[in-house]
mmCIF file of C-alpha atoms in Angstrom:
data_model
loop_
_atom_site.group_PDB
_atom_site.id
_atom_site.type_symbol
_atom_site.label_atom_id
_atom_site.label_comp_id
_atom_site.label_asym_id
_atom_site.label_seq_id
_atom_site.Cartn_x
_atom_site.Cartn_y
_atom_site.Cartn_z
ATOM 1 C CA MET A 3 46.720 80.640 -70.486
ATOM 2 C CA SER A 4 47.765 78.049 -73.015
ATOM 3 C CA THR A 5 50.354 75.444 -72.073
ATOM 4 C CA TRP A 6 53.082 77.283 -73.976
ATOM 5 C CA GLU A 7 52.217 80.582 -72.361
ATOM 6 C CA THR A 8 52.409 78.904 -68.964
ATOM 7 C CA ILE A 9 55.805 77.401 -69.828
ATOM 8 C CA LEU A 10 57.060 80.808 -70.980
ATOM 9 C CA THR A 11 55.741 82.427 -67.780
ATOM 10 C CA ILE A 12 57.486 79.834 -65.612
ATOM 11 C CA ILE A 13 60.799 80.162 -67.487
ATOM 12 C CA GLY A 14 60.546 83.935 -67.067
ATOM 13 C CA LEU A 15 59.936 83.471 -63.336
ATOM 14 C CA GLY A 16 63.080 81.337 -63.166
ATOM 15 C CA ALA A 17 65.009 84.102 -64.926
ATOM 16 C CA ILE A 18 63.672 86.603 -62.385
ATOM 17 C CA THR A 19 65.023 84.381 -59.595
ATOM 18 C CA VAL A 20 68.506 84.540 -61.158
ATOM 19 C CA ILE A 21 68.348 88.260 -62.004
ATOM 20 C CA THR A 22 67.205 89.432 -58.561
ATOM 21 C CA ARG A 23 69.434 87.097 -56.551
ATOM 22 C CA SER A 24 72.552 87.854 -58.638
ATOM 23 C CA PHE A 25 71.771 91.521 -59.262
ATOM 24 C CA PHE A 26 74.889 93.038 -57.689
ATOM 25 C CA LEU A 27 76.950 89.930 -58.402
ATOM 26 C CA PHE A 28 76.592 90.386 -62.165
ATOM 27 C CA PRO A 29 78.896 93.376 -62.896
ATOM 28 C CA ASP A 30 82.618 92.557 -62.921
ATOM 29 C CA LYS A 31 83.491 95.849 -61.263
ATOM 30 C CA GLU A 32 82.207 96.537 -57.786
ATOM 31 C CA VAL A 33 79.219 98.866 -57.748
ATOM 32 C CA PRO A 34 80.060 101.538 -55.172
ATOM 33 C CA ILE A 35 77.665 101.576 -52.247
ATOM 34 C CA PRO A 36 78.176 104.325 -49.644
ATOM 35 C CA ALA A 37 79.397 103.126 -46.250
ATOM 36 C CA TRP A 38 76.364 104.422 -44.365
ATOM 37 C CA LEU A 39 74.020 102.472 -46.663
ATOM 38 C CA ARG A 40 76.138 99.343 -46.319
ATOM 39 C CA GLU A 41 75.813 99.616 -42.532
ATOM 40 C CA GLY A 42 72.075 100.156 -42.790
ATOM 41 C CA LEU A 43 71.635 97.193 -45.128
ATOM 42 C CA ARG A 44 72.831 94.905 -42.353
ATOM 43 C CA TYR A 45 69.326 95.305 -40.951
ATOM 44 C CA ALA A 46 67.644 94.277 -44.205
ATOM 45 C CA PRO A 47 67.368 90.511 -43.599
ATOM 46 C CA LEU A 48 65.981 90.947 -40.092
ATOM 47 C CA ALA A 49 63.565 93.560 -41.453
ATOM 48 C CA ALA A 50 62.445 91.264 -44.275
ATOM 49 C CA MET A 51 61.657 88.510 -41.791
ATOM 50 C CA ALA A 52 59.804 90.811 -39.394
ATOM 51 C CA ALA A 53 57.853 92.185 -42.365
ATOM 52 C CA VAL A 54 56.683 88.681 -43.259
ATOM 53 C CA VAL A 55 56.101 87.375 -39.727
ATOM 54 C CA VAL A 56 54.252 90.244 -38.031
ATOM 55 C CA PRO A 57 51.409 90.581 -40.590
ATOM 56 C CA GLU A 58 51.216 86.780 -40.707
ATOM 57 C CA LEU A 59 50.406 86.822 -36.972
ATOM 58 C CA LEU A 60 48.325 89.972 -36.615
ATOM 59 C CA ILE A 61 46.281 90.278 -39.806
ATOM 60 C CA THR A 62 43.185 88.304 -40.700
ATOM 61 C CA GLN A 63 41.556 88.807 -44.083
ATOM 62 C CA GLY A 64 43.322 92.100 -44.658
ATOM 63 C CA GLU A 65 42.521 93.584 -41.246
ATOM 64 C CA LEU A 66 44.356 93.907 -37.952
ATOM 65 C CA ILE A 67 42.911 91.400 -35.459
ATOM 66 C CA HIS A 68 40.360 92.787 -33.001
ATOM 67 C CA THR A 69 40.660 90.125 -30.323
ATOM 68 C CA TRP A 70 43.557 88.855 -28.244
ATOM 69 C CA ARG A 71 42.019 85.395 -28.367
ATOM 70 C CA ASP A 72 43.967 84.422 -31.435
ATOM 71 C CA ALA A 73 45.659 81.048 -31.597
ATOM 72 C CA ARG A 74 48.473 82.381 -33.808
ATOM 73 C CA VAL A 75 49.530 85.095 -31.358
ATOM 74 C CA PHE A 76 49.768 82.720 -28.410
ATOM 75 C CA GLY A 77 51.424 80.046 -30.522
ATOM 76 C CA ALA A 78 54.082 82.537 -31.593
ATOM 77 C CA LEU A 79 54.527 83.751 -27.981
ATOM 78 C CA ALA A 80 54.995 80.174 -26.807
ATOM 79 C CA GLY A 81 57.526 79.553 -29.588
ATOM 80 C CA ALA A 82 59.386 82.776 -28.783
ATOM 81 C CA LEU A 83 59.510 81.895 -25.061
ATOM 82 C CA TYR A 84 60.875 78.467 -25.896
ATOM 83 C CA PHE A 85 63.514 80.038 -28.110
ATOM 84 C CA TRP A 86 64.467 82.500 -25.365
ATOM 85 C CA TRP A 87 64.771 79.591 -22.926
ATOM 86 C CA ARG A 88 66.554 76.999 -25.061
ATOM 87 C CA ARG A 89 67.545 78.712 -28.339
ATOM 88 C CA GLY A 90 66.642 75.611 -30.355
ATOM 89 C CA MET A 91 65.117 75.985 -33.832
ATOM 90 C CA LEU A 92 63.282 72.681 -34.016
ATOM 91 C CA GLY A 93 61.861 73.041 -30.495
ATOM 92 C CA THR A 94 60.604 76.522 -31.328
ATOM 93 C CA ILE A 95 58.800 75.234 -34.405
ATOM 94 C CA VAL A 96 57.267 72.265 -32.575
ATOM 95 C CA VAL A 97 56.212 74.170 -29.424
ATOM 96 C CA GLY A 98 54.783 77.146 -31.321
ATOM 97 C CA THR A 99 52.817 75.026 -33.787
ATOM 98 C CA ALA A 100 51.577 72.665 -31.049
ATOM 99 C CA VAL A 101 50.255 75.541 -28.908
ATOM 100 C CA MET A 102 48.605 77.123 -31.945
ATOM 101 C CA LEU A 103 46.896 73.863 -32.937
ATOM 102 C CA ALA A 104 45.845 73.130 -29.330
ATOM 103 C CA LEU A 105 44.203 76.538 -28.946
ATOM 104 C CA ARG A 106 42.526 76.230 -32.320
ATOM 105 C CA PHE A 107 41.111 72.754 -31.819
ATOM 106 C CA VAL A 108 40.477 72.704 -28.053
ATOM 107 C CA LEU A 109 39.279 76.267 -27.482
ATOM 108 C CA GLY A 110 38.187 77.005 -31.020
ATOM 109 C CA TRP A 111 40.162 80.293 -31.230
ATOM 110 C CA MET B 6 74.133 78.779 -31.933
ATOM 111 C CA THR B 7 77.695 78.160 -32.881
ATOM 112 C CA SER B 8 80.074 81.048 -32.490
ATOM 113 C CA PRO B 9 81.182 82.738 -35.695
ATOM 114 C CA SER B 10 84.678 81.799 -36.758
ATOM 115 C CA ASN B 11 86.181 82.938 -39.965
ATOM 116 C CA GLY B 12 87.902 80.235 -41.974
ATOM 117 C CA SER B 13 89.880 77.703 -39.995
ATOM 118 C CA ALA B 14 92.964 77.737 -42.207
ATOM 119 C CA ARG B 15 93.441 74.325 -43.776
ATOM 120 C CA PRO B 16 96.900 73.164 -44.756
ATOM 121 C CA SER B 17 97.046 73.556 -48.517
ATOM 122 C CA ALA B 18 97.634 69.880 -49.311
ATOM 123 C CA ALA B 19 95.721 68.032 -52.061
ATOM 124 C CA PRO B 20 92.428 69.944 -52.580
ATOM 125 C CA LEU B 21 89.425 68.015 -51.314
ATOM 126 C CA PRO B 22 86.309 67.752 -53.465
ATOM 127 C CA THR B 23 83.783 70.308 -52.238
ATOM 128 C CA TRP B 24 81.394 67.790 -50.727
ATOM 129 C CA ARG B 25 84.154 66.245 -48.578
ATOM 130 C CA HIS B 26 85.372 69.558 -47.212
ATOM 131 C CA PRO B 27 84.624 69.860 -43.476
ATOM 132 C CA ALA B 28 82.938 73.220 -44.077
ATOM 133 C CA PHE B 29 80.479 71.536 -46.496
ATOM 134 C CA ARG B 30 79.316 69.317 -43.682
ATOM 135 C CA ARG B 31 79.092 72.255 -41.279
ATOM 136 C CA GLY B 32 77.006 74.229 -43.756
ATOM 137 C CA LEU B 33 74.722 71.255 -44.233
ATOM 138 C CA VAL B 34 74.276 70.599 -40.518
ATOM 139 C CA GLU B 35 73.564 74.228 -39.678
ATOM 140 C CA MET B 36 70.907 74.360 -42.393
ATOM 141 C CA LEU B 37 69.446 71.076 -41.151
ATOM 142 C CA GLU B 38 68.357 72.808 -37.937
ATOM 143 C CA ILE B 39 65.974 75.045 -39.850
ATOM 144 C CA ALA B 40 65.001 72.376 -42.373
ATOM 145 C CA PRO B 41 61.749 71.267 -40.637
ATOM 146 C CA GLY B 42 60.226 74.723 -40.968
ATOM 147 C CA LEU B 43 61.405 74.985 -44.549
ATOM 148 C CA ALA B 44 60.003 71.552 -45.347
ATOM 149 C CA ALA B 45 56.612 72.485 -43.902
ATOM 150 C CA TRP B 46 56.623 75.540 -46.124
ATOM 151 C CA GLY B 47 57.643 73.543 -49.178
ATOM 152 C CA LEU B 48 54.752 71.175 -48.565
ATOM 153 C CA VAL B 49 52.325 74.097 -48.334
ATOM 154 C CA ALA B 50 53.688 75.606 -51.535
ATOM 155 C CA GLY B 51 53.415 72.262 -53.322
ATOM 156 C CA VAL B 52 49.803 71.744 -52.260
ATOM 157 C CA ALA B 53 48.947 75.307 -53.286
ATOM 158 C CA MET B 54 50.546 74.809 -56.714
ATOM 159 C CA ALA B 55 48.665 71.584 -57.349
ATOM 160 C CA LYS B 56 45.351 73.085 -56.181
ATOM 161 C CA SER B 57 45.703 76.248 -58.259
ATOM 162 C CA GLY B 58 44.702 74.408 -61.408
ATOM 163 C CA LEU B 59 48.221 74.459 -62.807
ATOM 164 C CA GLY B 60 48.229 70.679 -63.236
ATOM 165 C CA VAL B 61 50.829 68.291 -61.873
ATOM 166 C CA PRO B 62 53.426 68.502 -64.713
ATOM 167 C CA MET B 63 53.413 72.334 -64.773
ATOM 168 C CA ALA B 64 53.526 72.524 -60.980
ATOM 169 C CA LEU B 65 56.577 70.224 -60.932
ATOM 170 C CA PHE B 66 58.195 72.313 -63.663
ATOM 171 C CA MET B 67 57.549 75.493 -61.692
ATOM 172 C CA SER B 68 58.907 74.113 -58.432
ATOM 173 C CA LEU B 69 62.139 72.899 -60.073
ATOM 174 C CA VAL B 70 62.764 75.978 -62.250
ATOM 175 C CA VAL B 71 61.640 78.944 -60.148
ATOM 176 C CA PHE B 72 62.950 77.851 -56.720
ATOM 177 C CA ALA B 73 61.512 80.919 -54.941
ATOM 178 C CA GLY B 74 58.594 79.988 -52.716
ATOM 179 C CA SER B 75 56.956 83.327 -52.024
ATOM 180 C CA ALA B 76 57.193 84.435 -55.671
ATOM 181 C CA GLN B 77 55.643 81.131 -56.718
ATOM 182 C CA LEU B 78 52.773 81.446 -54.252
ATOM 183 C CA ALA B 79 52.061 85.014 -55.307
ATOM 184 C CA SER B 80 52.071 84.289 -59.036
ATOM 185 C CA LEU B 81 49.789 81.238 -58.853
ATOM 186 C CA PRO B 82 46.466 83.070 -58.500
ATOM 187 C CA LEU B 83 47.516 85.418 -61.314
ATOM 188 C CA ILE B 84 48.337 82.548 -63.664
ATOM 189 C CA ALA B 85 45.084 80.817 -62.706
ATOM 190 C CA ALA B 86 43.139 83.998 -63.436
ATOM 191 C CA GLY B 87 44.797 84.315 -66.846
ATOM 192 C CA ALA B 88 46.552 87.610 -66.040
ATOM 193 C CA PRO B 89 48.928 89.009 -68.697
ATOM 194 C CA ILE B 90 52.382 87.448 -68.465
ATOM 195 C CA TRP B 91 54.063 90.771 -67.687
ATOM 196 C CA VAL B 92 51.824 91.246 -64.641
ATOM 197 C CA VAL B 93 52.902 87.863 -63.297
ATOM 198 C CA TRP B 94 56.544 88.761 -63.891
ATOM 199 C CA ALA B 95 56.199 92.230 -62.314
ATOM 200 C CA THR B 96 54.635 90.691 -59.215
ATOM 201 C CA ALA B 97 57.432 88.162 -58.840
ATOM 202 C CA LEU B 98 59.994 90.913 -59.369
ATOM 203 C CA CYS B 99 58.540 92.992 -56.531
ATOM 204 C CA ILE B 100 58.444 90.035 -54.181
ATOM 205 C CA ASN B 101 62.051 89.196 -55.029
ATOM 206 C CA LEU B 102 63.301 92.760 -54.535
ATOM 207 C CA ARG B 103 64.723 91.770 -51.167
ATOM 208 C CA PHE B 104 67.166 89.501 -53.004
ATOM 209 C CA VAL B 105 68.562 92.542 -54.838
ATOM 210 C CA VAL B 106 69.372 94.018 -51.422
ATOM 211 C CA PHE B 107 70.854 90.730 -50.250
ATOM 212 C CA SER B 108 73.022 90.505 -53.391
ATOM 213 C CA THR B 109 74.937 93.637 -52.354
ATOM 214 C CA GLN B 110 76.003 91.709 -49.300
ATOM 215 C CA TRP B 111 77.009 88.553 -51.180
ATOM 216 C CA ARG B 112 79.341 90.665 -53.300
ATOM 217 C CA PRO B 113 82.291 90.916 -50.830
ATOM 218 C CA TYR B 114 82.353 87.117 -50.518
ATOM 219 C CA PHE B 115 81.782 86.074 -54.134
ATOM 220 C CA GLY B 116 82.800 89.151 -56.161
ATOM 221 C CA HIS B 117 86.246 87.770 -57.044
ATOM 222 C CA LEU B 118 84.858 84.576 -58.630
ATOM 223 C CA PRO B 119 84.162 84.149 -62.383
ATOM 224 C CA ARG B 120 80.888 85.667 -63.523
ATOM 225 C CA ARG B 121 79.302 82.401 -64.627
ATOM 226 C CA LEU B 122 79.920 80.923 -61.191
ATOM 227 C CA ARG B 123 78.591 84.078 -59.556
ATOM 228 C CA LEU B 124 75.308 83.675 -61.429
ATOM 229 C CA VAL B 125 75.021 80.008 -60.444
ATOM 230 C CA LEU B 126 75.736 80.890 -56.814
ATOM 231 C CA GLY B 127 73.226 83.726 -57.053
ATOM 232 C CA TYR B 128 70.446 81.400 -58.226
ATOM 233 C CA PHE B 129 70.858 79.314 -55.074
ATOM 234 C CA THR B 130 71.037 82.199 -52.580
ATOM 235 C CA ALA B 131 67.623 81.684 -51.011
ATOM 236 C CA ASP B 132 66.625 83.547 -47.841
ATOM 237 C CA LEU B 133 67.795 80.897 -45.420
ATOM 238 C CA ASN B 134 71.171 80.461 -47.129
ATOM 239 C CA TYR B 135 71.660 84.174 -46.734
ATOM 240 C CA VAL B 136 70.789 84.220 -43.035
ATOM 241 C CA VAL B 137 72.845 81.165 -42.113
ATOM 242 C CA PHE B 138 75.863 82.188 -44.197
ATOM 243 C CA MET B 139 75.992 85.741 -42.846
ATOM 244 C CA ARG B 140 75.759 84.422 -39.305
ATOM 245 C CA ARG B 141 78.702 82.084 -39.918
ATOM 246 C CA PHE B 142 80.858 84.633 -41.804
ATOM 247 C CA PRO B 143 80.009 88.065 -40.361
ATOM 248 C CA GLU B 144 83.254 89.550 -41.673
ATOM 249 C CA PRO B 145 82.585 90.747 -45.269
ATOM 250 C CA LYS B 146 85.694 89.325 -46.934
ATOM 251 C CA PRO B 147 86.420 86.131 -48.887
ATOM 252 C CA GLY B 148 87.680 83.029 -47.087
ATOM 253 C CA PRO B 149 88.619 79.448 -48.049
ATOM 254 C CA ASP B 150 85.763 77.779 -46.153
ATOM 255 C CA GLN B 151 83.015 79.895 -47.642
ATOM 256 C CA LEU B 152 82.251 78.079 -50.901
ATOM 257 C CA PRO B 153 82.125 74.577 -49.386
ATOM 258 C CA TYR B 154 80.029 75.937 -46.500
ATOM 259 C CA PHE B 155 77.703 77.627 -48.979
ATOM 260 C CA TRP B 156 77.269 74.475 -51.077
ATOM 261 C CA GLY B 157 76.615 72.387 -47.970
ATOM 262 C CA GLY B 158 73.832 74.759 -46.994
ATOM 263 C CA VAL B 159 72.486 74.815 -50.548
ATOM 264 C CA ALA B 160 72.432 71.017 -50.757
ATOM 265 C CA CYS B 161 70.378 70.793 -47.574
ATOM 266 C CA ASN B 162 68.204 73.768 -48.491
ATOM 267 C CA TRP B 163 67.427 72.527 -52.001
ATOM 268 C CA VAL B 164 66.517 69.012 -50.897
ATOM 269 C CA SER B 165 64.451 70.103 -47.897
ATOM 270 C CA TRP B 166 62.522 72.503 -50.132
ATOM 271 C CA GLN B 167 62.077 70.480 -53.337
ATOM 272 C CA VAL B 168 61.251 67.076 -51.828
ATOM 273 C CA PRO B 169 58.310 68.308 -49.683
ATOM 274 C CA SER B 170 57.223 70.639 -52.464
ATOM 275 C CA ILE B 171 57.048 67.750 -54.939
ATOM 276 C CA ALA B 172 55.342 65.599 -52.286
ATOM 277 C CA GLY B 173 52.794 68.383 -51.807
ATOM 278 C CA ILE B 174 52.133 68.590 -55.545
ATOM 279 C CA VAL B 175 51.656 64.848 -55.907
ATOM 280 C CA LEU B 176 49.725 64.275 -52.655
ATOM 281 C CA ALA B 177 47.731 67.526 -52.669
ATOM 282 C CA ASP B 178 44.368 65.874 -52.098
ATOM 283 C CA GLN B 179 45.539 63.812 -49.125
ATOM 284 C CA ILE B 180 46.966 66.733 -47.115
ATOM 285 C CA PRO B 181 44.430 68.650 -44.984
ATOM 286 C CA THR B 182 45.059 72.370 -44.614
ATOM 287 C CA GLU B 183 44.284 72.248 -40.854
ATOM 288 C CA TRP B 184 47.671 70.768 -40.013
ATOM 289 C CA GLY B 185 49.070 74.211 -39.359
ATOM 290 C CA LEU B 186 51.895 73.652 -41.828
ATOM 291 C CA ALA B 187 52.089 77.288 -42.888
ATOM 292 C CA PHE B 188 52.325 78.257 -39.228
ATOM 293 C CA ALA B 189 55.301 75.944 -38.769
ATOM 294 C CA GLY B 190 57.034 77.930 -41.514
ATOM 295 C CA THR B 191 56.262 81.173 -39.688
ATOM 296 C CA MET B 192 57.647 79.718 -36.457
ATOM 297 C CA ALA B 193 60.894 78.863 -38.266
ATOM 298 C CA LEU B 194 61.166 82.557 -39.153
ATOM 299 C CA VAL B 195 60.488 83.544 -35.535
ATOM 300 C CA ALA B 196 63.380 81.327 -34.409
ATOM 301 C CA LEU B 197 65.646 82.753 -37.128
ATOM 302 C CA MET B 198 64.781 86.269 -36.040
ATOM 303 C CA GLY B 199 65.679 85.248 -32.507
ATOM 304 C CA THR B 200 69.222 84.422 -33.596
ATOM 305 C CA MET B 201 69.576 87.895 -35.134
ATOM 306 C CA LEU B 202 68.041 89.926 -32.325
ATOM 307 C CA GLY B 203 70.670 91.101 -29.894
ATOM 308 C CA SER B 204 71.548 94.740 -29.530
ATOM 309 C CA PHE B 205 69.009 97.464 -28.868
ATOM 310 C CA SER B 206 69.201 98.684 -32.459
ATOM 311 C CA THR B 207 68.254 95.257 -33.872
ATOM 312 C CA TRP B 208 65.099 95.227 -31.734
ATOM 313 C CA VAL B 209 64.213 98.719 -32.907
ATOM 314 C CA ALA B 210 64.795 97.779 -36.564
ATOM 315 C CA ALA B 211 62.653 94.647 -36.229
ATOM 316 C CA GLY B 212 59.896 96.611 -34.480
ATOM 317 C CA VAL B 213 59.918 99.302 -37.147
ATOM 318 C CA ALA B 214 59.813 96.705 -39.933
ATOM 319 C CA GLY B 215 56.942 94.801 -38.328
ATOM 320 C CA ALA B 216 54.890 97.933 -37.714
ATOM 321 C CA ALA B 217 55.549 99.268 -41.230
ATOM 322 C CA ALA B 218 54.587 95.945 -42.793
ATOM 323 C CA VAL B 219 51.255 95.963 -40.938
ATOM 324 C CA ALA B 220 50.584 99.640 -41.683
ATOM 325 C CA ALA B 221 51.327 99.231 -45.410
ATOM 326 C CA TYR B 222 49.574 95.874 -45.684
ATOM 327 C CA ALA B 223 46.921 97.185 -48.070
ATOM 328 C CA LEU B 224 49.475 97.887 -50.815
ATOM 329 C CA PRO B 225 49.385 95.545 -53.820
ATOM 330 C CA LEU B 226 52.159 93.104 -54.828
ATOM 331 C CA ARG B 227 53.270 92.707 -51.203
ATOM 332 C CA LEU B 228 55.094 96.009 -51.539
ATOM 333 C CA ASN B 229 54.617 96.380 -47.783
ATOM 334 C CA ILE B 230 57.665 94.145 -47.377
ATOM 335 C CA VAL B 231 59.812 96.501 -49.460
ATOM 336 C CA ILE B 232 58.520 99.513 -47.498
ATOM 337 C CA ALA B 233 59.234 97.748 -44.216
ATOM 338 C CA ILE B 234 62.818 96.955 -45.270
ATOM 339 C CA ALA B 235 63.372 100.565 -46.364
ATOM 340 C CA ALA B 236 61.994 101.892 -43.064
ATOM 341 C CA ALA B 237 64.133 99.530 -40.982
ATOM 342 C CA VAL B 238 67.287 100.293 -43.001
ATOM 343 C CA ALA B 239 66.664 104.027 -42.567
ATOM 344 C CA MET B 240 66.186 103.513 -38.835
ATOM 345 C CA GLY B 241 69.339 101.383 -38.747
ATOM 346 C CA VAL B 242 71.387 104.123 -40.430
ATOM 347 C CA MET B 243 70.101 106.661 -37.925
ATOM 348 C CA LEU B 244 70.921 104.447 -34.954
ATOM 349 C CA GLU B 245 74.423 103.769 -36.301
ATOM 350 C CA HIS B 246 74.987 107.504 -36.321
ATOM 351 C CA LEU B 247 73.592 107.985 -32.808
ATOM 352 C CA GLN B 248 75.729 105.280 -31.245
ATOM 353 C CA PRO B 249 78.813 104.920 -33.430
ATOM 354 C CA ARG B 250 80.500 101.551 -34.031
ATOM 355 C CA LYS B 251 77.670 99.375 -32.815
ATOM 356 C CA THR B 252 76.848 96.713 -35.339
ATOM 357 C CA PRO B 253 73.789 94.436 -35.161
ATOM 358 C CA GLY B 254 74.548 92.428 -32.044
ATOM 359 C CA GLY B 255 72.991 89.007 -32.496
ATOM 360 C CA ALA B 256 74.076 88.703 -36.084
ATOM 361 C CA ARG B 257 77.717 89.312 -35.294
#
């Protein structure tokens, strides 16, 4: 890609950010969405996060992990336990990442 | 977590500038809790941009204009490989589809505002703003504290994304990948999910989404995320019908 093509691509990507994030904010009149769908859409953000997190923890190079000795899984478990215990964001991040790094560097998982 | 309260009615004296409104501060502080995970992610994205061969000026330009981490990360290898521009755009569009879903839910809060403002607000509605805002204002109707709260969250979100991202771009060669930075970002998501998991139906929806995302992982353009959302929403609709008037517990 030439510099100008790259600039055009990046500007287009910025436009896509605005278009997708403001999609149903753009029309002046409310777009009717049936009540049942509106209720269901409440689950969308949680679903989006689970859809990012679970493969991130369980998939290595395009395949489901074959061993339970995986630093990521135990790191995430430790983080989740901490969250269940204390409900703190920062603590969850620190504990989970620390356990993951410890398993990776000490046990070589 | 703080309990949801909808708009502590302020006496309508002289209007405060947005950044001095108490809700601005609250929005900022509540975003600050998640900021470390976001910052770790920003750093990863910055390093990836610099190492993709984009060059420092273009990487800075991309970070400041696009402001959508996962779309940026997905389009980098395509740009590096010299893919046609429309392919890059189509990929980013697919990855950002979740924002189209989210925008239906911003509508009740922002729909009454002028269109130009709606578009500006829309640009800044990143994932974490969405999650934090909906937790604070579960009732889908406009309120006086919402805009200042939103801007407080945006201020924190923007800074804690852009500063590490720019640092990552500039310092790419000094940051080893073994620091587990990407994992810190994942852990932030785990904690966020924790705040939203409550009722039985939320656990089921999360389980369905996770399983669907793994099962459909082989699809291109990270379409597995879209499939997972669709599956979880369908499951959510079914559960709502089985046990009427139960809304997602933790998020309420």
